[in-house]
Tab-separated table of C-alpha atoms in Angstrom:
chain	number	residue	atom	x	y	z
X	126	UNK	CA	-36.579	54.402	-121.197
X	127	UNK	CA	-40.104	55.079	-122.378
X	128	UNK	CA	-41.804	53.264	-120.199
X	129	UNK	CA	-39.744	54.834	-117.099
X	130	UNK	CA	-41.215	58.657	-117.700
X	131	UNK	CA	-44.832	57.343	-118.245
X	132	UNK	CA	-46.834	57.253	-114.775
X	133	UNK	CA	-50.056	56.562	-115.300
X	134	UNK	CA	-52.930	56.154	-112.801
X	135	UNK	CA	-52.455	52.414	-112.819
X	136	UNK	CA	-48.282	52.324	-112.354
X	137	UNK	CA	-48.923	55.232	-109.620
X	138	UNK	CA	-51.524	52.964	-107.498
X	139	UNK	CA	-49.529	49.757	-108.069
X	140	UNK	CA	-46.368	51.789	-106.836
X	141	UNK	CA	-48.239	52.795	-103.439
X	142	UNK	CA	-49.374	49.590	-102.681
X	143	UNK	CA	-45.943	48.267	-103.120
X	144	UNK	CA	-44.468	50.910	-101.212
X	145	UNK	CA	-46.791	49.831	-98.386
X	146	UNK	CA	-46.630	46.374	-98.482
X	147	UNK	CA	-42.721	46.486	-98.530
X	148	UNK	CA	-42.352	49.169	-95.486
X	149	UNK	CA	-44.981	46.927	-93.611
X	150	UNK	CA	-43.029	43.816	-94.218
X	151	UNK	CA	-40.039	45.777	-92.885
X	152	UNK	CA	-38.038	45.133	-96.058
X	153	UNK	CA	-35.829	48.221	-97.387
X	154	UNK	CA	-35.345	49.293	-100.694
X	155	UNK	CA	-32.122	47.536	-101.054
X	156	UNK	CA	-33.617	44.038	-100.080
X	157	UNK	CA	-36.477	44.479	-102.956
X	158	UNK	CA	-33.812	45.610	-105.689
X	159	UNK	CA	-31.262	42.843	-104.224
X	160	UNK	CA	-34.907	40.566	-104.734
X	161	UNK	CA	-35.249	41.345	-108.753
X	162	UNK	CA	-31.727	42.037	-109.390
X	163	UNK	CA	-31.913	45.888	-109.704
X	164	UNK	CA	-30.857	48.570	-107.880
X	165	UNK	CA	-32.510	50.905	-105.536
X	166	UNK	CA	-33.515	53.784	-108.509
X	167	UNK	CA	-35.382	51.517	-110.339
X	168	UNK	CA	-37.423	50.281	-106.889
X	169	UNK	CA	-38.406	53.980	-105.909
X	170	UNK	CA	-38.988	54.619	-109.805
X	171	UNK	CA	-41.949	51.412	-109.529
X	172	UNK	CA	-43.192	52.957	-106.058
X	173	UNK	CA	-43.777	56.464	-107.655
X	174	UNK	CA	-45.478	55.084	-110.629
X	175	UNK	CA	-42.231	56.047	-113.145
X	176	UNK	CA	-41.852	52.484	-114.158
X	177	UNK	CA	-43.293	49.453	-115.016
X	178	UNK	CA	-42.711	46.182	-113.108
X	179	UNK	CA	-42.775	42.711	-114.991
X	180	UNK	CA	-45.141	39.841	-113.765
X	181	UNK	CA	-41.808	37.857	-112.782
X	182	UNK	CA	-40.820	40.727	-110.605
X	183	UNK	CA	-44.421	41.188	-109.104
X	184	UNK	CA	-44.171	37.627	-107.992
X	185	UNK	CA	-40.931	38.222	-106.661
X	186	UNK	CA	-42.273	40.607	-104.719
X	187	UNK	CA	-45.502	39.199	-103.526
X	188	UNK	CA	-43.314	36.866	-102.046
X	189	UNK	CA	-40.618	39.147	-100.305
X	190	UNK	CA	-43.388	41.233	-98.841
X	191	UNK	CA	-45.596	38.204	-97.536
X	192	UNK	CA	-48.735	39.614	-100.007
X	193	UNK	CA	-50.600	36.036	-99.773
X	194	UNK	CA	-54.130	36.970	-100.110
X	195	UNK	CA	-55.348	35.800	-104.017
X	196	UNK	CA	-57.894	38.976	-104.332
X	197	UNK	CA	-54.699	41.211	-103.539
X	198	UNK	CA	-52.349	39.604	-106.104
X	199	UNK	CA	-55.206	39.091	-108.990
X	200	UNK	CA	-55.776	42.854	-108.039
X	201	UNK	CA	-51.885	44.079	-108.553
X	202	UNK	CA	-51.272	41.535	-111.460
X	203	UNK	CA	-54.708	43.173	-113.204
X	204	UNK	CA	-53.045	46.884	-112.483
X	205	UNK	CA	-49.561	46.131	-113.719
X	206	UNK	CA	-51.265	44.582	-116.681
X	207	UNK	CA	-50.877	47.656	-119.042
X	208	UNK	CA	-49.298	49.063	-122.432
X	209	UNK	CA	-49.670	45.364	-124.312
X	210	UNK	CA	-52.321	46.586	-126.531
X	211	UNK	CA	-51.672	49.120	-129.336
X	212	UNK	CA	-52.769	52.134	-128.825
X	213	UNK	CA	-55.285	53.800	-131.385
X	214	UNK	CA	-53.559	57.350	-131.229
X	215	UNK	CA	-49.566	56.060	-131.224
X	216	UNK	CA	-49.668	57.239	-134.439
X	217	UNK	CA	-49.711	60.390	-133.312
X	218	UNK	CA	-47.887	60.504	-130.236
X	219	UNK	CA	-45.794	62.983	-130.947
X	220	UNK	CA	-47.920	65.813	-131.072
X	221	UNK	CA	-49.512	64.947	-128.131
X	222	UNK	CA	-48.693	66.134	-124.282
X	223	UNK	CA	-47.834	63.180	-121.641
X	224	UNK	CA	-51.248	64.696	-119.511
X	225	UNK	CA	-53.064	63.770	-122.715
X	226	UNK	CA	-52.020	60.731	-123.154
X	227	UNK	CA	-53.314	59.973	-119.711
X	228	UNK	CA	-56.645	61.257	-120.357
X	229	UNK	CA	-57.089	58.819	-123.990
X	230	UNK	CA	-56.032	56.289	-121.366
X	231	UNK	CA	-58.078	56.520	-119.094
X	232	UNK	CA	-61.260	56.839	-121.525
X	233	UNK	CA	-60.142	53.640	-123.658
X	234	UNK	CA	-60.294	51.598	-120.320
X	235	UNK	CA	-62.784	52.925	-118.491
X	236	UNK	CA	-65.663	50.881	-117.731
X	237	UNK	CA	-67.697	53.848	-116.558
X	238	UNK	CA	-67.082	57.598	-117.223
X	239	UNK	CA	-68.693	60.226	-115.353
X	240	UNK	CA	-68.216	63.976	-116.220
X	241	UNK	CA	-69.493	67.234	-114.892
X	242	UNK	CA	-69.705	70.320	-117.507
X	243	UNK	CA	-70.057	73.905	-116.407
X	244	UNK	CA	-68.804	75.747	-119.488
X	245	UNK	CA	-68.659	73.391	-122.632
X	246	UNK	CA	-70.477	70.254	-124.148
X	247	UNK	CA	-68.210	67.263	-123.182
X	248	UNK	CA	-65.311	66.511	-125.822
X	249	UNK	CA	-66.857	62.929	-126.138
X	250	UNK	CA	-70.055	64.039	-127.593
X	251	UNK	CA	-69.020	67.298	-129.326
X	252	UNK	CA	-70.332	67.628	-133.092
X	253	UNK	CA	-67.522	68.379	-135.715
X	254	UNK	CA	-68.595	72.030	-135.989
X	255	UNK	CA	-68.845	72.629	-132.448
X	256	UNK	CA	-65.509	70.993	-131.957
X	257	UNK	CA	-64.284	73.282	-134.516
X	258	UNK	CA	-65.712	75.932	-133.025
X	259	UNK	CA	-63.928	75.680	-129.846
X	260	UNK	CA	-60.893	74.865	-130.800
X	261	UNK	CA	-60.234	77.807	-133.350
X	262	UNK	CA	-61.083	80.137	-129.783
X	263	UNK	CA	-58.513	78.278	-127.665
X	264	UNK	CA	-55.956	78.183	-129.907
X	265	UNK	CA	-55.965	80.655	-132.456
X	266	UNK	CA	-52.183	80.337	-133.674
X	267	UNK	CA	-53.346	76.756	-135.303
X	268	UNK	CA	-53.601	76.755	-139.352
X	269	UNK	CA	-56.701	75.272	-140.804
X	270	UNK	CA	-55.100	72.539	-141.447
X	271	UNK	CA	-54.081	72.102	-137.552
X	272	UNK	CA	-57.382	72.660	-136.825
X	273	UNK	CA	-59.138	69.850	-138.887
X	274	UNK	CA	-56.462	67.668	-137.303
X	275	UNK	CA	-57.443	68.156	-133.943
X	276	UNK	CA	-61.025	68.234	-134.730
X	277	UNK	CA	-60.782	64.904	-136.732
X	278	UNK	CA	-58.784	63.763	-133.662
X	279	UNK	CA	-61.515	64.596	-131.019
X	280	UNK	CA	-64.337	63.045	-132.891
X	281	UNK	CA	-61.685	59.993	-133.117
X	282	UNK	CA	-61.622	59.771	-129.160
X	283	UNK	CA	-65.634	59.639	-129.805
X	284	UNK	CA	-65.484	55.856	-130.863
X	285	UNK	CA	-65.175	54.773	-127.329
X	286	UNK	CA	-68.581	54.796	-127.222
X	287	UNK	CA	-69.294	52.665	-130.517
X	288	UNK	CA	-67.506	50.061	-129.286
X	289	UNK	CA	-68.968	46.394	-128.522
X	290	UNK	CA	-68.104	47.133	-124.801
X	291	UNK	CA	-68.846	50.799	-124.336
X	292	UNK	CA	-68.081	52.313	-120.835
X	293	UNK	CA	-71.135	53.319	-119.335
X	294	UNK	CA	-71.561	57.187	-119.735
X	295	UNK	CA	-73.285	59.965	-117.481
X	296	UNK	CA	-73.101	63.685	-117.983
X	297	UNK	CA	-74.164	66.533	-116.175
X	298	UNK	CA	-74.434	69.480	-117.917
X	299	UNK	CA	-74.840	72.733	-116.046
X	300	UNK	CA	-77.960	74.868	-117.733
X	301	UNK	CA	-75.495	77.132	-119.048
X	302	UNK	CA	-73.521	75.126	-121.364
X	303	UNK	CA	-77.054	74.570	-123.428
X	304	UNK	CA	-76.814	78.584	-124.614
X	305	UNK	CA	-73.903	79.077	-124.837
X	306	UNK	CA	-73.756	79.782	-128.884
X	307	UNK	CA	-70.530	78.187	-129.225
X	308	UNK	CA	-69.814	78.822	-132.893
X	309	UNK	CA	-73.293	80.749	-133.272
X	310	UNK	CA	-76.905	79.304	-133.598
X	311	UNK	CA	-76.406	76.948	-136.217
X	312	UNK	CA	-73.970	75.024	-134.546
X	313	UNK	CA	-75.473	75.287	-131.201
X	314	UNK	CA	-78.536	73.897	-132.465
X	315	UNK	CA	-76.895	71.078	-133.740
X	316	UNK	CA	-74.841	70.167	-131.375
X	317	UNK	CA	-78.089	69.889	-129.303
X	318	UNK	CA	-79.866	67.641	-132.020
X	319	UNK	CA	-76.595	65.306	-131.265
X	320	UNK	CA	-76.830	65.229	-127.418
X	321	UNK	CA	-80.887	64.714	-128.006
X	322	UNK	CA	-80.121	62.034	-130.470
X	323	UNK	CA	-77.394	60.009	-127.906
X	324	UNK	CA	-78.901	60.122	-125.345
X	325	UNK	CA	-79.926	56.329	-124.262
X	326	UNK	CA	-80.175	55.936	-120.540
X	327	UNK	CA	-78.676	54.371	-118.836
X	328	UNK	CA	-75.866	53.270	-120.814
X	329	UNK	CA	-75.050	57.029	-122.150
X	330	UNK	CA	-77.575	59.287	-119.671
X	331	UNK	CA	-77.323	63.062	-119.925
X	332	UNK	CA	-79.241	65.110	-117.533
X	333	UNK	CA	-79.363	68.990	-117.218
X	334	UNK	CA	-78.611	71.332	-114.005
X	335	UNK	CA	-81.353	74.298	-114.075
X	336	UNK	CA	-80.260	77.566	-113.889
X	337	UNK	CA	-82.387	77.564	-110.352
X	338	UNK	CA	-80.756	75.110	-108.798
X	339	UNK	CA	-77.833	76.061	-106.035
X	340	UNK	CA	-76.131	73.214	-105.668
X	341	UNK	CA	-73.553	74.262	-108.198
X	342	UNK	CA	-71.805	75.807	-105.248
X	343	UNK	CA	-70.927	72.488	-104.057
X	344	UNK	CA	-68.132	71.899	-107.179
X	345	UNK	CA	-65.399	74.797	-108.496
X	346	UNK	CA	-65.731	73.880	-111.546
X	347	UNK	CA	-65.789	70.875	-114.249
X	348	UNK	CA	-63.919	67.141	-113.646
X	349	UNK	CA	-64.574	63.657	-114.857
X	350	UNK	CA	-64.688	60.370	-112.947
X	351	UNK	CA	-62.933	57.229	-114.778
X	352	UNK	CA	-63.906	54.045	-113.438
X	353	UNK	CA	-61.856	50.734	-114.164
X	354	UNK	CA	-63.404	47.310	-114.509
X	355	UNK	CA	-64.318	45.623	-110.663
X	356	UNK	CA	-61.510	43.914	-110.430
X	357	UNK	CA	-58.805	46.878	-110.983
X	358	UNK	CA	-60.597	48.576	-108.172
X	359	UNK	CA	-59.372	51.938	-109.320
X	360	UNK	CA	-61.448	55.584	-109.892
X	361	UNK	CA	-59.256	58.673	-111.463
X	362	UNK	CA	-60.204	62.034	-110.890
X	363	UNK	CA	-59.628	64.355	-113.736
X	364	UNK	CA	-59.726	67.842	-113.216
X	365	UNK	CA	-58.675	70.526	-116.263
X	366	UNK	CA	-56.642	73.551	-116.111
X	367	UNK	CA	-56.000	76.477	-118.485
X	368	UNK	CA	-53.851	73.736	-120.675
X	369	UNK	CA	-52.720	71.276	-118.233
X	370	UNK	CA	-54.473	68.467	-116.155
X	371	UNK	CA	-54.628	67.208	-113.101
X	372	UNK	CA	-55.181	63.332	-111.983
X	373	UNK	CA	-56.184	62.487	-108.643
X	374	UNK	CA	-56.749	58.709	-107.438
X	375	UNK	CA	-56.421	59.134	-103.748
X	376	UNK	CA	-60.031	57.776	-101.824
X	377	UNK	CA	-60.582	61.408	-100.696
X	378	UNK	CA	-60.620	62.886	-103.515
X	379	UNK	CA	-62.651	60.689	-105.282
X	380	UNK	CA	-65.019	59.978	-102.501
X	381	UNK	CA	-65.608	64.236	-102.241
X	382	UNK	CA	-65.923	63.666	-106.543
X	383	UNK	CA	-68.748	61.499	-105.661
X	384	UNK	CA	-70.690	63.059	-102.855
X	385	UNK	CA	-70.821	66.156	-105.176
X	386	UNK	CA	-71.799	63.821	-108.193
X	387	UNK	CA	-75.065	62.608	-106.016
X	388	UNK	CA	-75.844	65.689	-104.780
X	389	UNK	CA	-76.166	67.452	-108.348
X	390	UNK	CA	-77.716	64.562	-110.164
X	391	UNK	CA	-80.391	64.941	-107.472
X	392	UNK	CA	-81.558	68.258	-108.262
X	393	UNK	CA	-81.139	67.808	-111.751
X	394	UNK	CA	-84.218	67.346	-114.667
X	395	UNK	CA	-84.384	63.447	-115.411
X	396	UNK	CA	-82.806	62.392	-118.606
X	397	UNK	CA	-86.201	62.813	-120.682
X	398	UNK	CA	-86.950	66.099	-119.245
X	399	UNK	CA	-83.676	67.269	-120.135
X	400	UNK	CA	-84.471	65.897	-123.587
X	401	UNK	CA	-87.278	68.025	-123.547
X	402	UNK	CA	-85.761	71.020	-122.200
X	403	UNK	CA	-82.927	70.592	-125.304
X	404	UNK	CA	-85.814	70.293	-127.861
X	405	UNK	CA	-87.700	73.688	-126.669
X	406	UNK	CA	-84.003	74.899	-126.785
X	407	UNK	CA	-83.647	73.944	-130.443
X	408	UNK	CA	-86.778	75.397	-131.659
X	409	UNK	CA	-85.954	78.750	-130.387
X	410	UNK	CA	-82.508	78.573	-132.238
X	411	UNK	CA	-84.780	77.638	-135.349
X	412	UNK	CA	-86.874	80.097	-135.186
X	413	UNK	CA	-84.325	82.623	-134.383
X	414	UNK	CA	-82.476	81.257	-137.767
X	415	UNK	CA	-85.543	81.625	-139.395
X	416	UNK	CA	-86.928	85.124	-138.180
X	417	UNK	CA	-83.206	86.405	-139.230
């Protein structure tokens, strides 16, 4: 039953298309469970993403529903197509929440990530002591040893973008987030050495927000944008809460994701002036370290 109490943002848009095509086909939920010898739990399970559907019941189904079009079968085939490669963290699945799980999906896949950061230095490019830093504040109940766990495991995540076939990485960072002396000077500092030293446009491009700029009002807060490969033809909001998560897939909500995306990165310094504006940053940290 694992695989029935995993939705994930692939299962759940596979499940709405085949919801779709079957109601505009006219075919009930009996007929498609009669179709791949089920019943009709495991039908409405598939249509609200709670479980997975084999390629010999997709095909079944193509053909029930009349889905003829090649694009539109290559495209469900490519979303069903999940959970046949090992997982780097399944090792650790245990101590990890299902809205987790989602997100290290979503970043191993991704062929583009887009985030926007009003409080804290993405998790993808956080140094170990920054890292530290922040999680020691959030959760001050862990032991030390907890802590380098989760620490270890967040600069894990970071080998996405090592990889052969890195997803193509932008980050906007409100002004903010460059001051605030997460862990004190010393870590700040370096953590902005890091950013200054990734930063490779345009496959990783970080750009900075000033402080003057208004168009912050246009977001409530932070979110990330996953983009699959062109042919899954599938973008995932993710928005965090307090210690939960939310995943959004629906064209609204990542077309309003978008629109205030664009309207940010144009007011915000270029990628080498926000290089520069990091480096000023650093030498004041140094020569407040210094001075002390």
């Amino acid at each position: 039953m694992a695989h029935a109490s995993r939705r994930t943002a692939r299962r759940r848009r596979l499940g709405t298309i085949l919801r779709e095509a079957r109601e505009a086909a006219g075919i009930t939920a009996t007929d498609a469970a009669q179709a791949i010898h089920t019943d009709n739990t495991k039908i409405s399970r598939i249509e609200t993403g709670r479980h997975r559907v084999t390629r010999l019941e997709l095909e079944t189904l193509f053909a029930l529903y009349e889905i003829a079009d090649e694009k539109t079968r290559d495209w469900l085939i490519a979303l069903a197509a999940e959970g046949n490669q090992r997982t780097w963290w399944r090792g650790h699945s245990s101590k990890l929440r299902t809205d987790f799980k989602e997100l290290l999906a979503l970043e191993s896949e991704a062929a583009r990530i887009t985030t926007l950061q009003t409080q804290v230095v993405p998790g993808l490019l956080q140094t170990r002591g920054y890292a530290t830093s922040i999680i020691r504040r959030a959760s001050p109940h862990l032991s030390s040893e907890e802590v380098d766990f989760w620490a270890d495991f967040r600069l894990a995540r970071q080998n996405i973008l090592r990889r052969d076939n890195p997803p193509r990485y932008l980050v906007l960072l409100q002004e903010g987030v460059l001051h605030q002396q997460i862990g004190g000077p010393a870590v700040l500092a370096d953590q902005l050495r890091h950013l200054i030293a990734v930063s490779r446009p345009p496959e990783l491009t970080i750009q900075v927000v000033p402080f003057r700029q208004p168009e912050w009002t246009v977001c409530q807060g932070s979110f990330t944008l996953f983009s699959y490969p062109k042919v899954l033809d599938l973008e995932v909001v993710h928005i965090p809460y307090l210690d939960d998560s939310l995943y959004l897939e629906d064209d609204e909500a990542v077309r309003k994701s978008w629109k205030a995306i664009n309207r940010l990165r144009a007011v915000a310094l270029s990628a080498a002036q926000s290089v520069e504006l990091m480096e000023s940053l650093v030498r004041e940290l140094e020569q407040h370290q210094g001075g002390a």
